[in-house]
mmCIF file of C-alpha atoms in Angstrom:
data_model
loop_
_atom_site.group_PDB
_atom_site.id
_atom_site.type_symbol
_atom_site.label_atom_id
_atom_site.label_comp_id
_atom_site.label_asym_id
_atom_site.label_seq_id
_atom_site.Cartn_x
_atom_site.Cartn_y
_atom_site.Cartn_z
ATOM 1 C CA UNK X 780 102.566 -30.667 69.341
ATOM 2 C CA UNK X 781 104.209 -30.905 67.080
ATOM 3 C CA UNK X 782 102.617 -32.836 63.411
ATOM 4 C CA UNK X 783 104.234 -34.711 60.633
ATOM 5 C CA UNK X 784 104.252 -33.157 56.698
ATOM 6 C CA UNK X 785 102.539 -36.239 56.230
ATOM 7 C CA UNK X 786 99.979 -35.592 59.189
ATOM 8 C CA UNK X 787 99.548 -32.231 58.331
ATOM 9 C CA UNK X 788 98.281 -33.140 54.249
ATOM 10 C CA UNK X 789 96.058 -35.197 55.710
ATOM 11 C CA UNK X 790 94.314 -33.171 57.545
ATOM 12 C CA UNK X 791 94.148 -30.265 54.470
ATOM 13 C CA UNK X 792 92.716 -33.205 53.288
ATOM 14 C CA UNK X 793 89.873 -34.128 54.389
ATOM 15 C CA UNK X 794 88.606 -30.602 54.789
ATOM 16 C CA UNK X 795 88.596 -29.821 51.762
ATOM 17 C CA UNK X 796 87.140 -32.671 50.141
ATOM 18 C CA UNK X 797 84.230 -33.492 52.653
ATOM 19 C CA UNK X 798 81.936 -36.802 52.019
ATOM 20 C CA UNK X 799 80.010 -37.333 49.582
ATOM 21 C CA UNK X 800 76.162 -36.363 50.306
ATOM 22 C CA UNK X 801 72.756 -37.445 48.863
ATOM 23 C CA UNK X 802 71.943 -34.385 46.565
ATOM 24 C CA UNK X 803 68.639 -32.623 46.682
ATOM 25 C CA UNK X 804 66.788 -31.418 44.355
ATOM 26 C CA UNK X 805 63.948 -28.894 43.739
ATOM 27 C CA UNK X 806 62.716 -28.732 40.775
ATOM 28 C CA UNK X 807 62.031 -31.352 38.652
ATOM 29 C CA UNK X 808 64.885 -32.529 34.614
ATOM 30 C CA UNK X 809 63.627 -29.787 31.434
ATOM 31 C CA UNK X 810 60.967 -31.140 29.873
ATOM 32 C CA UNK X 811 59.341 -30.761 26.548
ATOM 33 C CA UNK X 812 57.707 -28.098 27.128
ATOM 34 C CA UNK X 813 60.386 -26.233 28.186
ATOM 35 C CA UNK X 814 61.930 -26.356 25.135
ATOM 36 C CA UNK X 815 60.588 -22.829 22.180
ATOM 37 C CA UNK X 816 57.546 -23.216 20.375
ATOM 38 C CA UNK X 817 60.538 -22.642 17.756
ATOM 39 C CA UNK X 818 62.001 -25.529 18.485
ATOM 40 C CA UNK X 819 58.953 -28.043 18.972
ATOM 41 C CA UNK X 820 57.366 -27.045 15.530
ATOM 42 C CA UNK X 821 60.188 -28.438 14.541
ATOM 43 C CA UNK X 822 60.223 -31.468 15.810
ATOM 44 C CA UNK X 823 56.368 -31.462 15.406
ATOM 45 C CA UNK X 824 56.990 -31.002 11.484
ATOM 46 C CA UNK X 825 58.856 -34.487 11.157
ATOM 47 C CA UNK X 826 56.084 -36.075 12.608
ATOM 48 C CA UNK X 827 53.351 -37.517 10.862
ATOM 49 C CA UNK X 828 49.652 -36.271 10.978
ATOM 50 C CA UNK X 829 48.684 -40.123 12.061
ATOM 51 C CA UNK X 830 50.186 -38.525 15.527
ATOM 52 C CA UNK X 831 48.136 -34.917 15.968
ATOM 53 C CA UNK X 832 45.303 -36.470 18.063
ATOM 54 C CA UNK X 833 47.131 -38.208 20.330
ATOM 55 C CA UNK X 834 49.803 -35.524 21.410
ATOM 56 C CA UNK X 835 46.559 -32.877 21.104
ATOM 57 C CA UNK X 836 45.470 -33.786 24.120
ATOM 58 C CA UNK X 837 49.707 -33.742 26.152
ATOM 59 C CA UNK X 838 48.786 -30.127 26.965
ATOM 60 C CA UNK X 839 47.695 -27.231 25.373
ATOM 61 C CA UNK X 840 50.655 -26.302 24.592
ATOM 62 C CA UNK X 841 50.635 -29.231 22.111
ATOM 63 C CA UNK X 842 47.014 -28.365 20.794
ATOM 64 C CA UNK X 843 47.858 -24.723 20.085
ATOM 65 C CA UNK X 844 50.907 -25.701 17.717
ATOM 66 C CA UNK X 845 49.078 -28.802 15.587
ATOM 67 C CA UNK X 846 45.836 -26.324 14.698
ATOM 68 C CA UNK X 847 48.522 -23.552 13.657
ATOM 69 C CA UNK X 848 49.544 -22.384 10.264
ATOM 70 C CA UNK X 849 52.808 -22.186 11.451
ATOM 71 C CA UNK X 850 53.141 -26.104 11.400
ATOM 72 C CA UNK X 851 51.723 -25.554 8.056
ATOM 73 C CA UNK X 852 54.400 -23.713 7.401
ATOM 74 C CA UNK X 853 57.922 -25.542 8.587
ATOM 75 C CA UNK X 854 55.939 -29.307 7.431
ATOM 76 C CA UNK X 855 56.012 -27.065 4.089
ATOM 77 C CA UNK X 856 60.061 -25.286 4.820
ATOM 78 C CA UNK X 857 60.894 -29.740 5.728
ATOM 79 C CA UNK X 858 59.390 -31.329 3.070
ATOM 80 C CA UNK X 859 56.875 -33.433 4.752
ATOM 81 C CA UNK X 860 53.806 -32.317 4.142
ATOM 82 C CA UNK X 861 51.300 -36.024 3.640
ATOM 83 C CA UNK X 862 48.735 -36.856 1.228
ATOM 84 C CA UNK X 863 45.019 -36.661 2.527
ATOM 85 C CA UNK X 864 42.046 -38.192 1.103
ATOM 86 C CA UNK X 865 38.595 -36.924 1.900
ATOM 87 C CA UNK X 866 35.421 -38.103 -0.068
ATOM 88 C CA UNK X 867 31.490 -36.591 0.437
ATOM 89 C CA UNK X 868 28.472 -38.801 0.724
ATOM 90 C CA UNK X 869 25.258 -38.119 0.673
ATOM 91 C CA UNK X 870 23.382 -40.027 4.444
ATOM 92 C CA UNK X 871 19.974 -39.404 5.150
ATOM 93 C CA UNK X 872 18.260 -36.940 7.485
ATOM 94 C CA UNK X 873 21.142 -33.997 6.821
ATOM 95 C CA UNK X 874 20.366 -31.084 4.656
ATOM 96 C CA UNK X 875 23.592 -30.452 3.818
ATOM 97 C CA UNK X 876 26.478 -34.109 2.112
ATOM 98 C CA UNK X 877 29.245 -34.561 4.263
ATOM 99 C CA UNK X 878 32.839 -34.925 4.101
ATOM 100 C CA UNK X 879 35.023 -37.542 5.753
ATOM 101 C CA UNK X 880 38.563 -37.727 5.882
ATOM 102 C CA UNK X 881 40.664 -41.649 5.743
ATOM 103 C CA UNK X 882 43.392 -41.488 8.199
ATOM 104 C CA UNK X 883 45.481 -44.734 8.084
ATOM 105 C CA UNK X 884 47.857 -45.835 10.967
ATOM 106 C CA UNK X 885 51.014 -46.888 10.250
ATOM 107 C CA UNK X 886 51.714 -48.474 13.215
ATOM 108 C CA UNK X 887 48.498 -50.199 12.702
ATOM 109 C CA UNK X 888 47.343 -51.739 9.745
ATOM 110 C CA UNK X 889 44.107 -52.401 11.472
ATOM 111 C CA UNK X 890 43.470 -49.181 12.486
ATOM 112 C CA UNK X 891 42.158 -47.373 8.793
ATOM 113 C CA UNK X 892 39.263 -45.695 9.427
ATOM 114 C CA UNK X 893 36.717 -42.484 7.916
ATOM 115 C CA UNK X 894 36.119 -39.915 10.289
ATOM 116 C CA UNK X 895 34.364 -36.043 9.191
ATOM 117 C CA UNK X 896 35.688 -33.199 8.853
ATOM 118 C CA UNK X 897 35.614 -30.677 10.799
ATOM 119 C CA UNK X 898 37.432 -33.253 13.656
ATOM 120 C CA UNK X 899 40.175 -33.639 16.356
ATOM 121 C CA UNK X 900 41.760 -35.908 13.291
ATOM 122 C CA UNK X 901 41.579 -33.823 10.573
ATOM 123 C CA UNK X 902 40.373 -29.604 11.121
ATOM 124 C CA UNK X 903 40.972 -28.733 8.193
ATOM 125 C CA UNK X 904 37.693 -27.738 5.131
ATOM 126 C CA UNK X 905 37.994 -30.545 2.637
ATOM 127 C CA UNK X 906 38.661 -28.191 -0.324
ATOM 128 C CA UNK X 907 39.103 -29.646 -4.196
ATOM 129 C CA UNK X 908 42.563 -28.360 -6.448
ATOM 130 C CA UNK X 909 43.089 -27.823 -9.384
ATOM 131 C CA UNK X 910 46.746 -26.941 -11.779
ATOM 132 C CA UNK X 911 46.994 -23.998 -13.683
ATOM 133 C CA UNK X 912 51.068 -24.473 -14.788
ATOM 134 C CA UNK X 913 52.960 -23.226 -11.558
ATOM 135 C CA UNK X 914 49.088 -22.014 -10.012
ATOM 136 C CA UNK X 915 47.523 -23.958 -7.832
ATOM 137 C CA UNK X 916 43.763 -23.561 -6.561
ATOM 138 C CA UNK X 917 41.063 -24.670 -4.123
ATOM 139 C CA UNK X 918 37.688 -24.250 -4.019
ATOM 140 C CA UNK X 919 36.159 -24.802 -0.649
ATOM 141 C CA UNK X 920 33.413 -27.966 0.048
ATOM 142 C CA UNK X 921 31.674 -26.573 2.988
ATOM 143 C CA UNK X 922 28.278 -25.082 3.736
ATOM 144 C CA UNK X 923 27.215 -22.296 2.905
ATOM 145 C CA UNK X 924 28.059 -21.420 0.265
ATOM 146 C CA UNK X 925 30.817 -18.942 -0.647
ATOM 147 C CA UNK X 926 32.092 -17.840 -3.671
ATOM 148 C CA UNK X 927 35.542 -17.587 -2.146
ATOM 149 C CA UNK X 928 38.543 -19.198 -4.113
ATOM 150 C CA UNK X 929 42.118 -19.148 -2.936
ATOM 151 C CA UNK X 930 45.128 -19.459 -5.245
ATOM 152 C CA UNK X 931 49.314 -20.233 -4.537
ATOM 153 C CA UNK X 932 52.521 -20.925 -6.016
ATOM 154 C CA UNK X 933 53.542 -24.608 -5.839
ATOM 155 C CA UNK X 934 56.512 -23.802 -4.494
ATOM 156 C CA UNK X 935 54.693 -21.764 -1.946
ATOM 157 C CA UNK X 936 52.526 -22.879 1.527
ATOM 158 C CA UNK X 937 50.247 -19.998 1.508
ATOM 159 C CA UNK X 938 47.032 -19.264 0.059
ATOM 160 C CA UNK X 939 45.692 -16.363 -1.540
ATOM 161 C CA UNK X 940 42.777 -14.723 -2.710
ATOM 162 C CA UNK X 941 42.019 -15.196 -6.686
ATOM 163 C CA UNK X 942 39.361 -12.807 -7.887
ATOM 164 C CA UNK X 943 35.468 -14.338 -6.490
ATOM 165 C CA UNK X 944 33.720 -16.915 -8.251
ATOM 166 C CA UNK X 945 29.834 -15.005 -9.671
ATOM 167 C CA UNK X 946 28.179 -16.836 -8.033
ATOM 168 C CA UNK X 947 28.170 -19.026 -4.021
ATOM 169 C CA UNK X 948 28.395 -22.465 -4.125
ATOM 170 C CA UNK X 949 28.293 -25.655 -1.923
ATOM 171 C CA UNK X 950 30.442 -28.182 -2.720
ATOM 172 C CA UNK X 951 31.524 -27.609 -6.950
ATOM 173 C CA UNK X 952 33.047 -29.226 -8.885
ATOM 174 C CA UNK X 953 36.292 -27.885 -11.623
ATOM 175 C CA UNK X 954 37.770 -28.562 -14.709
ATOM 176 C CA UNK X 955 41.185 -27.144 -16.937
ATOM 177 C CA UNK X 956 41.395 -27.028 -19.841
ATOM 178 C CA UNK X 957 43.693 -24.273 -22.050
ATOM 179 C CA UNK X 958 43.990 -22.445 -18.890
ATOM 180 C CA UNK X 959 41.117 -21.932 -17.698
ATOM 181 C CA UNK X 960 38.919 -23.536 -14.769
ATOM 182 C CA UNK X 961 35.752 -24.553 -15.820
ATOM 183 C CA UNK X 962 33.528 -24.781 -12.030
ATOM 184 C CA UNK X 963 30.278 -26.846 -12.110
ATOM 185 C CA UNK X 964 27.328 -27.138 -9.926
ATOM 186 C CA UNK X 965 26.755 -26.508 -5.821
ATOM 187 C CA UNK X 966 23.793 -25.853 -7.150
ATOM 188 C CA UNK X 967 20.347 -26.269 -5.890
ATOM 189 C CA UNK X 968 18.839 -28.441 -9.843
ATOM 190 C CA UNK X 969 15.373 -25.555 -9.680
ATOM 191 C CA UNK X 970 18.293 -23.186 -8.282
ATOM 192 C CA UNK X 971 18.507 -19.507 -10.103
ATOM 193 C CA UNK X 972 21.832 -18.430 -10.742
ATOM 194 C CA UNK X 973 24.667 -19.900 -13.543
ATOM 195 C CA UNK X 974 25.099 -23.297 -13.066
ATOM 196 C CA UNK X 975 28.893 -23.594 -14.438
ATOM 197 C CA UNK X 976 31.213 -20.563 -14.610
ATOM 198 C CA UNK X 977 34.656 -20.044 -15.955
ATOM 199 C CA UNK X 978 38.179 -18.644 -15.030
ATOM 200 C CA UNK X 979 39.696 -16.897 -17.222
ATOM 201 C CA UNK X 980 44.072 -17.891 -15.665
ATOM 202 C CA UNK X 981 45.426 -14.891 -17.737
ATOM 203 C CA UNK X 982 42.781 -11.723 -17.885
ATOM 204 C CA UNK X 983 41.972 -13.334 -14.021
ATOM 205 C CA UNK X 984 38.864 -13.217 -15.454
ATOM 206 C CA UNK X 985 35.046 -15.395 -14.634
ATOM 207 C CA UNK X 986 32.887 -15.424 -17.545
ATOM 208 C CA UNK X 987 29.136 -17.779 -17.211
ATOM 209 C CA UNK X 988 28.877 -20.428 -18.647
ATOM 210 C CA UNK X 989 25.462 -21.046 -21.440
ATOM 211 C CA UNK X 990 23.094 -23.016 -18.774
ATOM 212 C CA UNK X 991 22.058 -26.388 -19.349
ATOM 213 C CA UNK X 992 18.342 -27.248 -19.470
ATOM 214 C CA UNK X 993 15.984 -27.662 -16.575
ATOM 215 C CA UNK X 994 16.281 -31.024 -17.218
ATOM 216 C CA UNK X 995 20.109 -31.959 -16.684
ATOM 217 C CA UNK X 996 20.308 -29.315 -14.027
ATOM 218 C CA UNK X 997 21.550 -32.040 -11.327
ATOM 219 C CA UNK X 998 19.832 -32.056 -8.630
ATOM 220 C CA UNK X 999 22.455 -33.766 -6.425
ATOM 221 C CA UNK X 1000 26.186 -32.508 -5.573
ATOM 222 C CA UNK X 1001 28.265 -33.484 -8.962
ATOM 223 C CA UNK X 1002 30.254 -36.823 -8.095
ATOM 224 C CA UNK X 1003 32.203 -36.210 -11.521
ATOM 225 C CA UNK X 1004 33.919 -34.889 -14.331
ATOM 226 C CA UNK X 1005 36.206 -35.907 -17.399
ATOM 227 C CA UNK X 1006 37.485 -34.229 -19.711
ATOM 228 C CA UNK X 1007 38.003 -36.359 -23.329
ATOM 229 C CA UNK X 1008 38.431 -33.950 -26.572
ATOM 230 C CA UNK X 1009 38.647 -31.280 -25.358
ATOM 231 C CA UNK X 1010 34.286 -31.854 -24.464
ATOM 232 C CA UNK X 1011 33.600 -32.183 -20.618
ATOM 233 C CA UNK X 1012 31.590 -35.554 -18.824
ATOM 234 C CA UNK X 1013 29.539 -34.777 -16.177
ATOM 235 C CA UNK X 1014 28.587 -37.213 -14.165
ATOM 236 C CA UNK X 1015 26.041 -37.991 -11.040
ATOM 237 C CA UNK X 1016 24.121 -39.403 -8.729
ATOM 238 C CA UNK X 1017 21.064 -38.900 -10.945
ATOM 239 C CA UNK X 1018 19.566 -41.379 -13.483
ATOM 240 C CA UNK X 1019 20.545 -38.684 -15.651
ATOM 241 C CA UNK X 1020 23.838 -37.609 -16.865
ATOM 242 C CA UNK X 1021 25.709 -35.193 -19.126
ATOM 243 C CA UNK X 1022 28.009 -33.577 -21.929
ATOM 244 C CA UNK X 1023 28.708 -29.811 -22.321
ATOM 245 C CA UNK X 1024 30.915 -29.102 -25.511
ATOM 246 C CA UNK X 1025 32.951 -25.236 -24.779
ATOM 247 C CA UNK X 1026 33.549 -25.058 -28.369
ATOM 248 C CA UNK X 1027 29.838 -24.386 -29.618
ATOM 249 C CA UNK X 1028 28.463 -23.270 -25.833
ATOM 250 C CA UNK X 1029 25.740 -26.918 -25.302
ATOM 251 C CA UNK X 1030 24.608 -29.263 -23.170
ATOM 252 C CA UNK X 1031 23.168 -32.258 -24.490
ATOM 253 C CA UNK X 1032 22.306 -35.092 -22.086
ATOM 254 C CA UNK X 1033 24.452 -38.403 -22.220
ATOM 255 C CA UNK X 1034 24.317 -42.440 -21.329
ATOM 256 C CA UNK X 1035 25.832 -43.415 -17.904
ATOM 257 C CA UNK X 1036 28.472 -44.815 -17.842
ATOM 258 C CA UNK X 1037 29.063 -48.763 -17.037
ATOM 259 C CA UNK X 1038 30.284 -49.977 -14.063
ATOM 260 C CA UNK X 1039 34.209 -51.293 -15.729
ATOM 261 C CA UNK X 1040 35.009 -47.504 -16.492
ATOM 262 C CA UNK X 1041 34.112 -46.695 -13.195
ATOM 263 C CA UNK X 1042 36.893 -48.851 -11.480
ATOM 264 C CA UNK X 1043 39.671 -47.590 -13.823
ATOM 265 C CA UNK X 1044 42.674 -46.297 -12.022
ATOM 266 C CA UNK X 1045 45.795 -45.264 -13.505
ATOM 267 C CA UNK X 1046 48.451 -45.647 -10.888
ATOM 268 C CA UNK X 1047 53.388 -45.643 -11.581
ATOM 269 C CA UNK X 1048 51.900 -44.491 -15.117
ATOM 270 C CA UNK X 1049 49.999 -47.959 -15.387
ATOM 271 C CA UNK X 1050 46.397 -48.146 -16.239
ATOM 272 C CA UNK X 1051 44.270 -51.296 -13.383
ATOM 273 C CA UNK X 1052 41.216 -51.784 -13.999
ATOM 274 C CA UNK X 1053 39.235 -53.271 -10.526
ATOM 275 C CA UNK X 1054 35.970 -55.532 -11.073
ATOM 276 C CA UNK X 1055 33.301 -57.273 -8.619
ATOM 277 C CA UNK X 1056 35.133 -59.936 -8.784
ATOM 278 C CA UNK X 1057 38.761 -59.381 -10.813
ATOM 279 C CA UNK X 1058 41.352 -56.928 -11.172
ATOM 280 C CA UNK X 1059 42.654 -55.883 -14.462
ATOM 281 C CA UNK X 1060 46.154 -53.853 -15.746
ATOM 282 C CA UNK X 1061 46.442 -52.634 -18.687
ATOM 283 C CA UNK X 1062 49.311 -53.595 -21.046
ATOM 284 C CA UNK X 1063 50.090 -51.233 -23.714
ATOM 285 C CA UNK X 1064 52.196 -53.289 -25.855
ATOM 286 C CA UNK X 1065 49.930 -56.203 -26.144
ATOM 287 C CA UNK X 1066 46.465 -54.429 -26.126
ATOM 288 C CA UNK X 1067 45.379 -56.362 -23.846
ATOM 289 C CA UNK X 1068 44.018 -56.263 -20.570
ATOM 290 C CA UNK X 1069 45.859 -58.717 -18.367
ATOM 291 C CA UNK X 1070 44.990 -60.030 -14.206
ATOM 292 C CA UNK X 1071 46.906 -58.820 -11.436
ATOM 293 C CA UNK X 1072 48.049 -61.740 -9.412
ATOM 294 C CA UNK X 1073 47.746 -62.502 -5.779
ATOM 295 C CA UNK X 1074 44.505 -61.188 -5.293
ATOM 296 C CA UNK X 1075 41.982 -63.180 -4.964
ATOM 297 C CA UNK X 1076 41.417 -63.196 -1.669
ATOM 298 C CA UNK X 1077 40.317 -59.347 -1.828
ATOM 299 C CA UNK X 1078 37.598 -60.708 -4.949
ATOM 300 C CA UNK X 1079 36.038 -63.306 -2.254
ATOM 301 C CA UNK X 1080 35.549 -60.015 -0.011
ATOM 302 C CA UNK X 1081 34.919 -57.561 -2.684
ATOM 303 C CA UNK X 1082 32.948 -59.213 -5.230
ATOM 304 C CA UNK X 1083 30.191 -56.928 -4.772
ATOM 305 C CA UNK X 1084 29.782 -52.826 -3.326
ATOM 306 C CA UNK X 1085 32.320 -51.734 -5.359
ATOM 307 C CA UNK X 1086 32.595 -47.568 -4.671
ATOM 308 C CA UNK X 1087 35.016 -46.264 -6.239
ATOM 309 C CA UNK X 1088 38.430 -46.324 -6.880
ATOM 310 C CA UNK X 1089 41.402 -43.932 -7.076
ATOM 311 C CA UNK X 1090 45.600 -42.970 -6.250
ATOM 312 C CA UNK X 1091 46.335 -42.887 -2.834
ATOM 313 C CA UNK X 1092 50.130 -42.470 -3.522
ATOM 314 C CA UNK X 1093 51.449 -44.420 -5.833
ATOM 315 C CA UNK X 1094 49.199 -46.747 -4.177
ATOM 316 C CA UNK X 1095 45.705 -48.869 -5.845
ATOM 317 C CA UNK X 1096 42.724 -47.710 -2.880
ATOM 318 C CA UNK X 1097 39.917 -49.755 -3.323
ATOM 319 C CA UNK X 1098 36.520 -48.321 -1.839
ATOM 320 C CA UNK X 1099 33.471 -50.830 -1.471
ATOM 321 C CA UNK X 1100 30.274 -51.552 0.748
ATOM 322 C CA UNK X 1101 28.637 -54.478 2.061
ATOM 323 C CA UNK X 1102 25.314 -55.386 4.116
ATOM 324 C CA UNK X 1103 26.490 -55.221 7.762
ATOM 325 C CA UNK X 1104 24.394 -58.814 8.549
ATOM 326 C CA UNK X 1105 24.903 -60.358 5.037
ATOM 327 C CA UNK X 1106 22.024 -63.132 5.428
ATOM 328 C CA UNK X 1107 19.284 -60.775 5.929
ATOM 329 C CA UNK X 1108 16.657 -59.671 4.047
ATOM 330 C CA UNK X 1109 16.348 -56.323 4.726
ATOM 331 C CA UNK X 1110 19.387 -54.039 6.877
ATOM 332 C CA UNK X 1111 19.781 -51.126 7.824
ATOM 333 C CA UNK X 1112 23.562 -50.905 7.507
ATOM 334 C CA UNK X 1113 26.693 -51.257 5.615
ATOM 335 C CA UNK X 1114 29.341 -50.739 6.471
ATOM 336 C CA UNK X 1115 32.068 -49.515 4.049
ATOM 337 C CA UNK X 1116 35.457 -51.421 4.110
ATOM 338 C CA UNK X 1117 38.577 -49.806 2.386
ATOM 339 C CA UNK X 1118 41.403 -51.299 0.717
ATOM 340 C CA UNK X 1119 45.163 -50.510 0.100
ATOM 341 C CA UNK X 1120 47.299 -51.976 -2.897
ATOM 342 C CA UNK X 1121 50.851 -52.176 -3.306
ATOM 343 C CA UNK X 1122 51.469 -53.140 -7.102
ATOM 344 C CA UNK X 1123 54.871 -55.054 -9.146
ATOM 345 C CA UNK X 1124 56.318 -55.934 -11.755
ATOM 346 C CA UNK X 1125 58.289 -59.075 -12.456
ATOM 347 C CA UNK X 1126 60.878 -60.915 -14.899
ATOM 348 C CA UNK X 1127 58.610 -62.663 -15.849
ATOM 349 C CA UNK X 1128 56.107 -59.763 -17.058
ATOM 350 C CA UNK X 1129 53.889 -60.431 -14.545
ATOM 351 C CA UNK X 1130 51.936 -57.844 -12.082
ATOM 352 C CA UNK X 1131 51.195 -58.491 -8.324
ATOM 353 C CA UNK X 1132 48.869 -56.892 -6.052
ATOM 354 C CA UNK X 1133 49.762 -57.463 -2.801
ATOM 355 C CA UNK X 1134 47.443 -55.670 -0.185
ATOM 356 C CA UNK X 1135 48.652 -54.224 2.209
ATOM 357 C CA UNK X 1136 45.452 -52.722 4.502
ATOM 358 C CA UNK X 1137 41.836 -54.063 4.871
ATOM 359 C CA UNK X 1138 39.672 -52.846 6.742
ATOM 360 C CA UNK X 1139 36.271 -51.203 7.603
ATOM 361 C CA UNK X 1140 36.596 -47.297 8.134
ATOM 362 C CA UNK X 1141 32.830 -46.890 8.263
ATOM 363 C CA UNK X 1142 29.544 -48.174 8.988
ATOM 364 C CA UNK X 1143 26.622 -45.596 6.632
ATOM 365 C CA UNK X 1144 22.701 -46.601 7.276
ATOM 366 C CA UNK X 1145 21.956 -48.455 3.468
ATOM 367 C CA UNK X 1146 20.144 -45.606 2.181
ATOM 368 C CA UNK X 1147 23.686 -43.061 1.679
ATOM 369 C CA UNK X 1148 24.943 -41.735 -1.492
ATOM 370 C CA UNK X 1149 29.187 -42.133 -2.447
ATOM 371 C CA UNK X 1150 28.978 -38.528 -4.058
ATOM 372 C CA UNK X 1151 32.962 -37.484 -4.863
ATOM 373 C CA UNK X 1152 36.397 -37.640 -3.375
ATOM 374 C CA UNK X 1153 39.285 -34.594 -3.651
ATOM 375 C CA UNK X 1154 42.976 -35.869 -2.509
ATOM 376 C CA UNK X 1155 44.458 -33.068 -0.834
ATOM 377 C CA UNK X 1156 48.579 -32.658 0.586
ATOM 378 C CA UNK X 1157 49.571 -30.694 3.667
#
């Protein structure tokens, strides 16, 4: 049989190009978890920590990486660290104070809550931070009492151990004056030991402070230390406050500050004062307090129960509480509310406030007490 050239070429083409068939895939497509840990950490470090609780449920690998120090290093390297707001509450039936961290869900304005530390939301313990030059010092806010002090350079994320304090303290508070760190509290009113001590950052040595009279030792956690003209004003939830003069080495009793002073806070170099029925800003040009506009709805919901105001990432964070059943004479629980306010100064010179978030963040017994707050960046 004789074939033409066209028939030969067609037959050869049919052999070279068999009919198309569906490819069988025995292996599943590659997953995100098949990537090296370094690449996964790189991705996780660029995600807000608000998503970490859900991401930790994806797999054991995710959970271990989220809990690792390597992730903190990656966030520091990529400059994606976030500020976390912690509060310390004294709750009935608990021998030691409880620390909570504020979690703000970026995709849901109603999902703002206080969660206890440690938890899946906040695995790290609360730290009280002070800055001395280029160094950052940290004091643990937990039990049992500890003498440990941590320090790192502000351009480094790795903590190292500083010289231990003289006595072990739980929930101490610190303040810096002339490159010296004054640490106070952390002991019970009837506990022996130095009520306060001072750390010289140049010589890296600790010295005890003169002990205050017994009647000036607080039974609760010290709430705040204010430094005014090189004199320390120490405030607690007790019926008394005290003053310490480092030059004279003397303690004296002090009158309680008013609620107006308690609610003052500086945001973007502007001083604000949040009162139960108003929010004011201080105009340095005319030396006068002027009402902030646009917050009438917030004032109606925060008439009483003002706890504290804070500077949170360039915005004003307000905490207040209310009975869960306001019409009842006796109410066993209270709701703690949180509002986040952004400010804008307009061309006419008026300052307007915008409430970005406002919700209940925690329900606590009515006999609770707010002790302290601290802000940590990690």
